[in-house]
XYZ file of C-alpha atoms in Angstrom:
724
model
C 43.070 55.522 -50.327
C 44.727 55.822 -46.948
C 45.635 59.340 -45.881
C 48.627 59.775 -43.668
C 48.727 62.580 -41.136
C 52.361 63.576 -41.854
C 51.806 64.734 -45.414
C 49.208 65.536 -47.973
C 48.831 64.130 -51.487
C 49.154 66.767 -54.202
C 46.232 67.123 -56.540
C 46.468 65.695 -59.997
C 45.483 68.908 -61.727
C 48.351 70.800 -60.174
C 46.112 73.298 -58.437
C 46.673 73.816 -54.767
C 44.021 72.078 -52.694
C 42.201 74.081 -50.096
C 43.192 73.431 -46.522
C 40.749 71.448 -44.490
C 39.413 72.455 -41.209
C 40.261 70.460 -38.177
C 36.705 69.324 -37.931
C 36.679 68.070 -41.544
C 39.738 65.853 -41.167
C 38.747 62.177 -41.215
C 39.925 60.524 -38.049
C 40.771 56.867 -37.964
C 38.217 54.613 -36.332
C 38.877 53.730 -32.757
C 39.929 50.094 -32.365
C 38.313 47.717 -29.903
C 38.726 48.924 -26.378
C 41.338 47.106 -24.315
C 42.225 47.506 -20.711
C 45.254 49.791 -20.589
C 47.280 50.832 -17.589
C 45.754 53.830 -15.893
C 47.603 57.060 -16.577
C 47.720 59.903 -14.133
C 45.175 62.620 -14.806
C 46.658 65.895 -15.969
C 45.625 69.349 -15.061
C 44.147 71.338 -17.912
C 46.198 74.457 -17.123
C 49.621 72.751 -16.802
C 51.537 71.813 -19.971
C 52.151 68.166 -20.655
C 55.330 66.812 -19.155
C 55.661 63.966 -21.617
C 55.164 63.651 -25.371
C 53.203 60.380 -24.902
C 49.449 60.818 -25.234
C 46.682 58.196 -25.030
C 44.645 57.720 -28.169
C 41.045 58.725 -27.747
C 37.930 58.414 -29.817
C 36.293 61.529 -31.287
C 33.571 61.501 -28.668
C 36.135 61.766 -25.887
C 38.120 64.391 -27.788
C 35.002 66.563 -27.790
C 35.058 66.507 -23.971
C 38.616 67.751 -23.719
C 37.751 70.570 -21.343
C 36.480 68.411 -18.465
C 38.264 66.642 -15.706
C 38.501 62.916 -15.842
C 35.967 62.436 -13.017
C 33.452 64.655 -14.795
C 33.963 62.778 -18.024
C 33.507 59.456 -16.217
C 30.230 60.643 -14.671
C 28.929 61.836 -18.031
C 29.930 58.700 -19.907
C 28.553 56.420 -17.196
C 25.174 58.142 -17.057
C 24.808 58.494 -20.804
C 25.913 54.951 -21.495
C 23.410 53.489 -19.018
C 20.617 55.622 -20.426
C 21.436 54.410 -23.929
C 21.500 50.790 -22.761
C 18.100 51.181 -21.093
C 16.612 52.829 -24.163
C 17.967 50.139 -26.480
C 16.712 47.355 -24.234
C 13.249 48.938 -24.180
C 13.155 49.550 -27.912
C 14.704 46.220 -28.869
C 17.540 47.719 -30.944
C 20.898 45.980 -31.100
C 23.749 47.278 -28.973
C 27.250 46.133 -29.831
C 30.431 47.036 -27.941
C 28.668 49.896 -26.235
C 28.081 51.804 -29.528
C 24.733 52.036 -31.233
C 24.607 50.705 -34.749
C 22.204 53.438 -35.659
C 22.042 56.700 -33.843
C 24.139 59.642 -32.804
C 27.168 59.886 -30.550
C 26.807 60.499 -26.820
C 27.038 64.208 -27.141
C 25.666 65.627 -30.393
C 26.215 69.135 -29.265
C 29.430 71.073 -29.863
C 30.800 72.230 -26.582
C 33.029 75.155 -26.438
C 36.053 73.952 -24.550
C 37.555 77.356 -24.022
C 34.632 78.874 -22.176
C 34.228 77.728 -18.661
C 30.735 79.130 -18.241
C 29.396 77.231 -21.237
C 31.233 74.159 -19.985
C 29.517 74.359 -16.605
C 26.187 74.982 -18.251
C 26.600 71.895 -20.462
C 27.595 69.886 -17.404
C 24.446 70.910 -15.553
C 22.299 70.073 -18.585
C 23.823 66.625 -18.862
C 23.263 65.986 -15.143
C 19.608 66.956 -15.460
C 19.255 64.796 -18.525
C 20.814 61.943 -16.579
C 18.270 62.353 -13.780
C 15.411 62.195 -16.265
C 16.852 59.119 -17.958
C 17.411 57.382 -14.616
C 13.796 57.953 -13.619
C 12.624 56.550 -16.934
C 14.892 53.580 -16.449
C 13.411 52.927 -12.987
C 9.873 52.973 -14.400
C 10.611 50.476 -17.136
C 12.119 47.381 -15.541
C 10.088 44.638 -17.157
C 12.114 44.883 -20.403
C 15.451 44.587 -18.649
C 15.796 40.869 -19.413
C 18.509 40.181 -21.941
C 17.035 38.255 -24.836
C 20.115 36.378 -25.919
C 23.530 35.369 -24.687
C 25.417 37.715 -27.070
C 23.435 40.786 -26.010
C 23.957 39.981 -22.351
C 27.711 39.575 -22.757
C 28.037 42.742 -24.836
C 26.060 44.902 -22.462
C 27.816 43.549 -19.409
C 31.241 44.099 -20.956
C 30.370 47.729 -21.701
C 28.808 48.345 -18.302
C 31.758 46.823 -16.471
C 34.142 49.035 -18.450
C 32.106 52.119 -17.607
C 31.886 51.184 -13.943
C 35.607 50.625 -13.813
C 36.118 54.099 -15.129
C 33.563 55.566 -12.765
C 35.225 53.916 -9.775
C 38.727 54.880 -10.865
C 40.308 57.311 -8.443
C 42.574 60.106 -9.677
C 46.202 59.877 -8.766
C 47.326 62.009 -5.870
C 50.760 62.586 -7.378
C 49.401 65.119 -9.854
C 47.872 68.367 -8.694
C 44.131 68.795 -9.320
C 41.871 71.743 -9.529
C 39.771 72.285 -6.429
C 36.022 72.131 -6.918
C 33.719 74.852 -5.697
C 30.921 74.177 -3.233
C 28.326 74.279 -6.002
C 30.263 71.857 -8.189
C 30.727 69.464 -5.293
C 27.026 69.547 -4.523
C 26.089 68.971 -8.137
C 28.583 66.143 -8.481
C 27.282 64.405 -5.368
C 23.742 64.861 -6.602
C 24.659 63.420 -9.972
C 26.288 60.416 -8.334
C 23.290 59.802 -6.071
C 20.783 60.194 -8.880
C 22.649 58.018 -11.343
C 21.063 54.613 -11.918
C 22.508 51.728 -9.947
C 25.118 49.602 -11.661
C 23.952 46.552 -13.525
C 25.369 43.282 -12.212
C 24.888 39.702 -13.302
C 25.731 36.148 -12.319
C 26.642 35.137 -15.838
C 24.610 34.652 -18.946
C 25.089 30.914 -18.879
C 23.506 30.599 -15.441
C 20.875 33.305 -15.641
C 20.122 35.479 -18.626
C 18.747 38.158 -16.360
C 20.478 41.389 -15.346
C 20.055 41.775 -11.630
C 18.883 44.993 -10.091
C 17.433 46.082 -13.415
C 13.862 45.234 -12.401
C 12.431 47.990 -10.276
C 10.350 47.510 -7.197
C 7.190 48.375 -9.107
C 7.800 45.397 -11.406
C 8.299 43.015 -8.463
C 5.157 44.348 -6.872
C 3.314 43.860 -10.124
C 4.583 40.300 -10.360
C 3.550 39.538 -6.788
C 0.119 40.979 -7.453
C -0.201 38.777 -10.550
C 0.778 35.727 -8.510
C -1.757 36.674 -5.875
C -4.436 36.977 -8.543
C -3.480 33.572 -9.960
C -3.692 32.023 -6.515
C -7.065 33.589 -5.943
C -8.213 32.271 -9.305
C -7.015 28.757 -8.480
C -8.694 28.904 -5.097
C -11.970 29.978 -6.683
C -11.776 27.163 -9.216
C -11.037 24.661 -6.440
C -14.059 25.908 -4.543
C -16.190 25.472 -7.634
C -14.969 21.912 -8.121
C -15.546 21.122 -4.458
C -19.059 22.519 -4.557
C -19.807 20.508 -7.685
C -18.476 17.335 -6.039
C -20.586 17.919 -2.930
C -23.704 18.394 -5.020
C -23.143 15.203 -6.996
C -21.588 13.037 -4.281
C -24.881 11.339 -3.460
C -25.067 9.914 -6.983
C -21.724 8.154 -6.712
C -21.455 7.476 -2.960
C -21.257 3.865 -1.840
C -21.477 2.808 1.756
C -18.443 0.849 2.891
C -19.293 -1.334 5.816
C -15.616 -2.026 6.361
C -14.911 1.517 7.462
C -17.753 1.446 9.941
C -16.663 -1.968 11.167
C -13.104 -0.813 11.692
C -14.288 2.191 13.677
C -16.522 0.040 15.852
C -13.900 -2.625 16.318
C -11.266 -0.079 17.291
C -13.496 1.154 20.080
C -14.315 -2.333 21.244
C -10.737 -3.470 21.053
C -9.805 -0.728 23.472
C -12.417 -2.042 25.865
C -11.287 -5.589 25.137
C -7.754 -4.845 26.233
C -9.083 -4.826 29.805
C -10.164 -8.474 29.670
C -7.087 -9.621 31.565
C -7.941 -7.348 34.461
C -11.465 -8.684 34.838
C -12.032 -11.189 37.655
C -12.467 -14.603 36.064
C -10.750 -17.914 35.395
C -8.915 -16.752 32.292
C -7.471 -13.603 33.871
C -6.483 -15.593 36.945
C -4.734 -18.196 34.814
C -2.908 -15.489 32.876
C -1.745 -13.887 36.103
C -0.514 -17.210 37.432
C 1.262 -17.832 34.133
C 3.103 -14.539 34.303
C 4.085 -15.093 37.916
C 5.316 -18.547 37.014
C 7.480 -17.108 34.255
C 8.981 -14.599 36.645
C 9.607 -17.031 39.476
C 10.533 -20.183 37.554
C 13.468 -22.022 39.108
C 15.371 -25.183 38.398
C 14.988 -28.311 40.482
C 18.029 -27.275 42.556
C 16.615 -23.802 43.253
C 18.894 -21.814 40.935
C 16.855 -19.293 38.912
C 17.142 -19.148 35.160
C 19.405 -16.444 33.852
C 17.451 -15.598 30.728
C 14.273 -16.274 28.851
C 16.185 -18.391 26.371
C 17.248 -20.815 29.082
C 13.765 -20.757 30.565
C 12.204 -21.730 27.231
C 14.908 -24.186 26.162
C 14.193 -26.912 28.744
C 11.113 -25.991 30.810
C 9.786 -29.563 30.887
C 11.677 -32.479 32.327
C 10.606 -35.591 30.418
C 12.422 -38.858 30.044
C 11.479 -41.673 27.657
C 9.658 -44.432 29.464
C 10.778 -47.214 27.190
C 13.612 -49.379 28.306
C 14.615 -50.554 24.844
C 16.895 -48.520 22.625
C 15.728 -46.089 19.986
C 17.336 -47.994 17.166
C 14.421 -50.411 16.760
C 11.014 -48.893 15.871
C 7.864 -50.130 17.627
C 6.161 -53.114 16.017
C 3.467 -52.142 13.477
C -0.158 -52.553 14.410
C -1.900 -55.411 12.665
C -4.897 -54.339 10.534
C -8.332 -55.511 11.516
C -10.356 -58.037 9.562
C -12.758 -55.327 8.434
C -9.928 -53.235 7.019
C -8.558 -56.192 5.092
C -12.001 -56.978 3.706
C -12.558 -53.390 2.597
C -9.232 -53.339 0.783
C -10.137 -56.509 -1.109
C -13.552 -55.128 -2.072
C -12.041 -51.912 -3.370
C -9.539 -53.770 -5.553
C -12.299 -55.988 -6.961
C -15.193 -53.530 -7.116
C -15.993 -54.413 -10.732
C -16.752 -57.993 -9.622
C -19.339 -56.988 -7.028
C -22.834 -57.927 -8.209
C -25.023 -56.705 -5.349
C -24.988 -54.560 -2.229
C -28.060 -56.083 -0.626
C -27.870 -56.532 3.128
C -24.789 -54.286 3.261
C -25.198 -51.648 5.997
C -25.237 -48.029 4.991
C -22.074 -47.306 6.998
C -20.082 -49.861 4.980
C -21.547 -48.499 1.759
C -20.314 -45.068 2.684
C -16.832 -46.399 3.415
C -16.700 -48.298 0.157
C -17.755 -45.244 -1.829
C -15.155 -43.125 -0.091
C -12.360 -45.582 -0.723
C -13.342 -46.010 -4.357
C -13.416 -42.246 -4.925
C -10.037 -41.805 -3.235
C -8.506 -44.486 -5.431
C -10.263 -43.165 -8.570
C -12.008 -46.507 -9.131
C -15.589 -45.270 -8.883
C -17.587 -46.014 -12.029
C -21.106 -46.407 -13.378
C -21.237 -50.073 -12.423
C -20.872 -49.388 -8.717
C -23.272 -46.405 -8.941
C -25.935 -48.721 -10.414
C -25.457 -50.980 -7.419
C -25.977 -48.031 -5.064
C -29.236 -46.793 -6.663
C -30.676 -50.264 -7.202
C -33.817 -51.056 -5.257
C -35.015 -48.469 -2.746
C -31.887 -47.141 -1.061
C -31.911 -44.993 2.048
C -28.582 -43.366 1.361
C -26.507 -42.556 -1.719
C -23.141 -41.042 -0.891
C -20.707 -40.307 -3.698
C -18.015 -37.847 -2.563
C -16.660 -37.357 -6.095
C -18.925 -37.291 -9.142
C -16.502 -35.508 -11.432
C -16.231 -38.603 -13.629
C -20.010 -38.817 -14.191
C -21.580 -37.433 -17.388
C -25.097 -36.128 -17.976
C -26.166 -39.237 -19.916
C -24.883 -41.590 -17.227
C -26.543 -39.581 -14.467
C -29.855 -39.540 -16.325
C -29.679 -43.282 -17.034
C -28.989 -44.114 -13.373
C -31.606 -41.939 -11.693
C -34.518 -41.896 -14.152
C -35.904 -45.185 -12.753
C -34.499 -44.955 -9.211
C -36.941 -45.399 -6.350
C -36.208 -42.412 -4.088
C -39.235 -42.674 -1.854
C -37.114 -43.928 1.058
C -34.020 -41.927 0.292
C -32.889 -39.971 3.339
C -29.293 -39.039 2.511
C -28.186 -37.851 -0.913
C -24.573 -36.814 -1.425
C -23.460 -35.977 -4.952
C -20.429 -33.767 -4.452
C -18.457 -32.351 -7.392
C -21.449 -32.922 -9.645
C -21.002 -29.836 -11.783
C -20.445 -31.877 -14.920
C -23.496 -34.130 -14.631
C -26.153 -31.954 -12.974
C -27.359 -28.938 -14.917
C -30.816 -27.548 -14.298
C -32.502 -29.228 -17.250
C -31.768 -32.841 -16.157
C -33.419 -32.514 -12.732
C -37.070 -32.648 -13.880
C -36.463 -36.050 -15.473
C -34.384 -37.549 -12.654
C -34.586 -36.389 -9.049
C -37.531 -33.980 -9.360
C -39.711 -35.977 -11.743
C -42.733 -35.946 -9.396
C -43.999 -33.640 -6.632
C -43.342 -36.279 -3.967
C -40.252 -37.954 -5.324
C -38.096 -37.147 -2.240
C -40.495 -37.097 0.708
C -38.030 -38.582 3.237
C -34.911 -36.713 2.185
C -33.300 -35.038 5.201
C -29.693 -34.482 4.116
C -28.733 -33.042 0.732
C -25.143 -32.325 -0.281
C -24.444 -30.818 -3.706
C -21.017 -29.338 -3.101
C -19.329 -28.184 -6.279
C -22.495 -28.101 -8.400
C -21.201 -25.277 -10.532
C -24.030 -25.624 -13.113
C -26.851 -25.546 -10.580
C -28.737 -22.267 -10.467
C -31.551 -20.897 -8.358
C -34.140 -22.474 -10.672
C -32.748 -26.006 -10.345
C -32.409 -25.787 -6.576
C -35.964 -24.525 -6.297
C -37.130 -27.600 -8.200
C -35.271 -29.916 -5.809
C -36.456 -28.199 -2.649
C -40.056 -28.257 -3.850
C -40.060 -32.104 -3.910
C -38.114 -32.477 -0.612
C -39.976 -30.599 2.123
C -38.231 -32.381 5.034
C -34.630 -31.327 4.392
C -32.833 -30.559 7.640
C -29.277 -30.311 6.303
C -28.198 -28.810 3.009
C -24.686 -28.285 1.685
C -24.405 -25.763 -1.143
C -20.683 -25.121 -0.946
C -18.924 -23.940 -4.113
C -22.175 -23.481 -6.025
C -21.073 -20.399 -7.867
C -24.358 -19.714 -9.695
C -26.481 -19.502 -6.577
C -27.448 -15.991 -5.483
C -28.925 -14.419 -2.393
C -32.457 -15.146 -3.581
C -31.756 -18.844 -2.972
C -31.528 -18.253 0.781
C -34.800 -16.356 0.664
C -36.418 -19.357 -1.030
C -34.938 -21.754 1.525
C -36.143 -19.639 4.435
C -39.675 -19.639 3.044
C -39.720 -23.394 2.369
C -37.510 -24.807 5.151
C -37.433 -22.061 7.749
C -38.991 -24.179 10.487
C -37.090 -27.452 9.855
C -33.611 -26.592 8.547
C -30.844 -27.237 11.076
C -27.625 -27.221 9.039
C -26.643 -24.783 6.303
C -23.303 -24.805 4.481
C -22.521 -21.875 2.206
C -18.763 -22.272 1.829
C -17.162 -20.291 -0.978
C -20.429 -19.099 -2.486
C -19.024 -15.904 -3.881
C -22.349 -14.649 -5.286
C -24.097 -14.687 -1.910
C -23.923 -11.524 0.162
C -24.430 -11.858 3.900
C -25.981 -8.415 4.057
C -28.705 -9.468 1.600
C -29.450 -12.826 3.265
C -29.413 -11.549 6.838
C -33.179 -11.260 7.049
C -33.606 -14.761 5.598
C -31.110 -16.274 8.054
C -33.126 -14.940 10.956
C -36.097 -17.029 9.785
C -34.328 -20.344 10.450
C -35.680 -20.987 13.909
C -33.824 -24.250 14.558
C -30.541 -23.562 12.823
C -27.709 -25.304 14.714
C -24.890 -25.450 12.159
C -23.824 -22.513 10.020
C -20.738 -22.625 7.822
C -19.559 -19.444 6.100
C -16.067 -20.443 4.989
C -14.284 -17.961 2.722
C -17.279 -15.704 2.328
C -15.963 -12.173 1.716
C -19.145 -10.461 2.871
C -18.858 -11.735 6.464
C -18.373 -8.725 8.723
C -18.654 -8.152 12.429
C -21.759 -5.984 12.383
C -23.768 -8.439 10.261
C -22.592 -11.438 12.268
C -23.530 -9.709 15.510
C -27.021 -9.007 14.254
C -27.597 -12.641 13.295
C -26.040 -14.118 16.438
C -28.069 -11.845 18.652
C -31.247 -13.196 17.034
C -30.417 -16.930 16.569
C -27.232 -17.559 18.566
C -28.898 -19.444 21.410
C -29.484 -22.520 19.252
C -26.142 -22.543 17.450
C -23.894 -25.517 18.148
C -21.401 -25.256 15.293
C -20.077 -22.110 13.680
C -17.443 -22.147 10.951
C -15.866 -18.803 10.048
C -12.642 -19.835 8.331
C -10.937 -17.177 6.193
C -13.231 -14.442 7.506
C -10.361 -12.007 7.594
C -12.468 -8.980 8.547
C -13.556 -10.317 11.923
C -11.988 -8.907 15.078
C -12.072 -9.496 18.822
C -15.432 -7.756 19.099
C -17.019 -10.493 16.944
C -15.643 -13.189 19.254
C -17.043 -11.288 22.196
C -20.496 -11.332 20.578
C -20.191 -15.068 19.951
C -19.196 -15.816 23.543
C -22.051 -13.744 24.932
C -24.812 -15.052 22.653
C -23.801 -18.668 21.923
C -23.667 -20.508 25.263
C -24.343 -23.924 23.673
C -21.609 -23.698 21.068
C -19.701 -26.980 20.623
C -17.639 -26.443 17.469
C -15.905 -23.237 16.474
C -13.608 -22.822 13.489
C -11.548 -19.617 13.408
C -8.810 -20.656 10.993
C -7.036 -17.812 9.194
C -8.857 -15.101 11.138
C -5.666 -13.135 11.497
C -6.942 -10.047 13.335
C -7.688 -11.903 16.549
C -5.588 -11.234 19.641
C -5.285 -12.790 23.097
C -8.452 -10.983 24.142
C -10.471 -13.279 21.857
C -9.299 -16.299 23.856
C -10.314 -14.512 27.039
C -13.846 -13.989 25.693
C -14.126 -17.642 24.656
C -12.837 -18.891 28.005
C -15.312 -16.747 29.931
C -18.322 -17.401 27.647
C -18.073 -20.721 25.772
C -17.472 -23.294 28.484
C -18.506 -26.415 26.538
C -16.408 -26.292 23.395
C -15.520 -29.759 22.091
C -13.814 -28.826 18.836
C -11.758 -25.695 18.373
C -9.864 -24.964 15.173
C -7.104 -22.348 15.044
C -4.778 -21.812 12.138
C -2.306 -18.970 11.490
C -3.604 -16.972 14.437
C -1.331 -14.660 16.386
C -2.099 -15.935 19.879
C 0.640 -15.988 22.482
C 1.819 -19.083 24.282
C 0.552 -17.805 27.633
C -2.945 -17.004 26.276
C -3.386 -20.467 24.709
C -2.181 -22.102 27.907
C -4.578 -20.040 30.021
C -7.474 -20.978 27.727
C -6.620 -24.679 27.929
C -6.423 -24.483 31.724
C -9.855 -22.880 32.000
C -11.794 -24.474 29.094
C -9.645 -27.365 27.880
C -11.350 -30.010 29.976
C -14.159 -30.488 27.445
C -12.013 -30.330 24.296
C -11.995 -33.441 22.118
C -10.232 -31.922 19.121
C -7.857 -28.980 19.176
C -6.003 -27.556 16.210
C -3.111 -25.164 16.729
C -1.877 -25.407 13.161
C 0.744 -22.745 12.421
C 0.131 -20.900 15.696
C 3.837 -20.311 15.911
C 4.054 -18.882 19.432
C 2.780 -21.939 21.302
C 5.440 -23.664 23.339
C 6.185 -25.099 26.749
C 3.327 -23.297 28.575
C 0.762 -24.775 26.191
C 2.366 -28.189 26.526
C 2.105 -28.058 30.308
C -1.549 -27.003 30.134
C -2.471 -29.707 27.610
C -0.779 -32.414 29.642
C -2.575 -31.407 32.853
C -6.037 -30.242 31.762
C -6.896 -31.922 28.410
C -7.774 -35.421 29.463
C -10.473 -35.872 26.800
C -8.547 -34.615 23.806
C -8.373 -37.208 21.026
C -7.089 -35.220 18.048
C -4.327 -32.660 18.443
C -2.795 -30.705 15.588
C 0.464 -28.886 16.330
C 1.706 -28.708 12.755
C 4.319 -26.018 12.068
C 4.629 -25.258 15.792
C 8.394 -25.459 15.912
C 8.711 -24.287 19.500
C 7.342 -27.657 20.597
C 10.373 -29.690 21.609
C 10.707 -33.443 21.974
C 10.246 -33.114 25.724
C 7.061 -31.068 25.333
C 5.452 -33.452 22.843
C 6.536 -36.491 24.821
C 5.018 -34.997 27.958
C 1.717 -34.348 26.124
C 1.482 -37.814 24.538
C 2.327 -39.655 27.734
C -0.090 -37.580 29.841
C -3.128 -37.564 27.515
C -4.340 -41.128 27.640
C -7.263 -40.446 25.275
C -5.089 -39.036 22.519
C -5.435 -40.989 19.267
C -4.097 -38.703 16.517
C -1.209 -36.259 16.727
C -0.458 -34.160 13.622
C 3.066 -32.799 13.400
C 3.362 -31.658 9.781
C 6.255 -29.245 9.336
C 7.740 -29.933 12.783
C 11.273 -30.583 11.609
C 12.648 -30.207 15.126
C 11.192 -33.574 16.180
C 13.697 -36.404 16.555
C 13.555 -40.096 17.296
C 13.838 -39.291 20.992
C 10.127 -38.454 20.943
C 8.910 -40.688 18.110
C 10.438 -43.822 19.603
C 10.455 -42.770 23.235
C 6.812 -42.015 24.068
C 4.808 -44.671 25.925
C 1.305 -44.169 24.457
C 0.548 -47.151 22.211
C -2.796 -45.771 21.003
C -1.541 -42.550 19.467
C -0.921 -42.266 15.747
C 1.587 -39.632 14.703
C 0.915 -38.099 11.300
C 3.225 -35.894 9.303
C 6.608 -37.336 10.247
C 9.486 -37.081 7.844
C 9.638 -39.721 5.106
C 6.060 -40.899 5.768
C 3.765 -41.417 2.743
C 1.967 -38.155 2.089
C -1.834 -38.241 2.558
C -1.657 -41.863 3.601
C -3.529 -40.992 6.771
C -6.651 -39.992 4.837
C -7.286 -43.532 3.711
C -6.726 -44.835 7.218
C -9.168 -42.365 8.703
C -11.884 -43.299 6.232
C -11.316 -46.969 6.856
C -11.603 -46.493 10.599
C -14.748 -44.435 10.291
């Protein structure tokens, strides 16, 4: 039942009800606090000037004897102490009022007595100091655990701070404080805990300035301990790795080679400054580029103009370019070979046919895919001196066994059975080629390229019956290992002159290095696409056996650098053939080493190397006089300087490959072809810049240009075999 303040409800029994004390009257609950306009503070001694009075809660009514500033200080300090205690204890705080507990001031203050009022004020200030110290010592629990708690606490604290910061109006007279009260008030303000601020619960659910310095120090010390612990664990792992590194360590020759090559490349950069023909030619080339003038004496304005038309060449033919030159008539031998190839199944005997023609016939038949068992029987019939079959992929084991089981091989000197992986496993050799200890006494050249089923055991059986082998080709024999070279060095170390190990992926140069040193007369060594070829190993072999080397093939040896070429030039003075195709790490210094060391090169193969036009021209000027075959395939920087050098200093060159060299103009190629009278074959594959001005305008009738647009692809292979 709701009780109104204006009247009382009479009792039912009719007896007068006893009057209640003011303290026993039930007061209505205070509604939710709202921000109201600030009212001027009133002096306690002066009577109210207006009948309007702000509604207050019972806890504020109990403090009716204090000034508004004193009440604000008390409420602020007590409220913050309660918030700190609730946060530490984990109890719920809602709207600034505890759900369980007492009011702020449980004591009954006597408002009328000023002495008791001052005493209570001092007690509350002291209590506030104690609570503030406790709050400073417990800062780790000041993190708000949920969004609702954070919003509630912050709303209450902001309301309290607003009241604490509220200044009394100057329009109403106030009581003056004594010196003691001022001192105590200042002390209370200084000792009160700092206000709690936040950046919003949604961003950070942490109340700033609530964590004391001791907590931050504790956190930093914990972080320091964690870092120390991580450092100690890292040291333990590092120590363990150092102790066990020897069990898992593997020596990488590549790292050592790169370190050595870097040092030698720095020394090699000085090759152009050394006195010698190559450095002199390079210097002349640079001076020529700087001082090049036109025929009328006007200097070129740019490098583009200087490289666009550096060579003045005019076609020497008087007839127009519309009519191509008359085709060359084939020889009688070529016509006869074509007829024999088309009618090979009708041939009954090869008696009195020279070995050179037999080789050509076999090559043409293999190229046209017309080789069969019938022609192979003709080759092995009697006592042949040479059997050359470039492609045996069509031959089966039964056919191979039937052909060679009764073949007289006592006079056989050359045996070529390439691509014989299908027909030559190890178990057919004892009944065919190695059927007796002296079945191949005269054999000097053995080529088994592509024998993918031949192992170390089968090759040992062949070598044991052929003690006079001087040339052996084991390219693409994937089952052969490094022990094969050890066997060859023990059996053929004093007689072997040519060794081909192209694409033998199971052979490691490091493991066969000792065996290679035993070949005293080795002149030809081919290590194409062998991943184990490195500069240090090659240097060790060349230092020991480089004096006798005449041909060295190192195509696709991508780990070689200029230092390796320097070792070759210093230790291989008799080198005639050098193949450095796809050795991409070489620079102009490599050409300088070759020009200064290898003066008698006859065949030099470059492909996809990064040589400059000036370096190639300087090499041709100094060492191009002995060149018979030069390949500059895909050496993209060669241009007019190389063309000038080839035209002037390469009189003996017969085969020139400038495929994919698109800086070679019609004038440059025409100048080369007309000046090199010995030139027979010019390869221009990929040179799309060539026009009929060169093709129909050159005056060399002996040259054959291969790789022109709209020419039959690979047609030149058949012509080359027929000519050979």
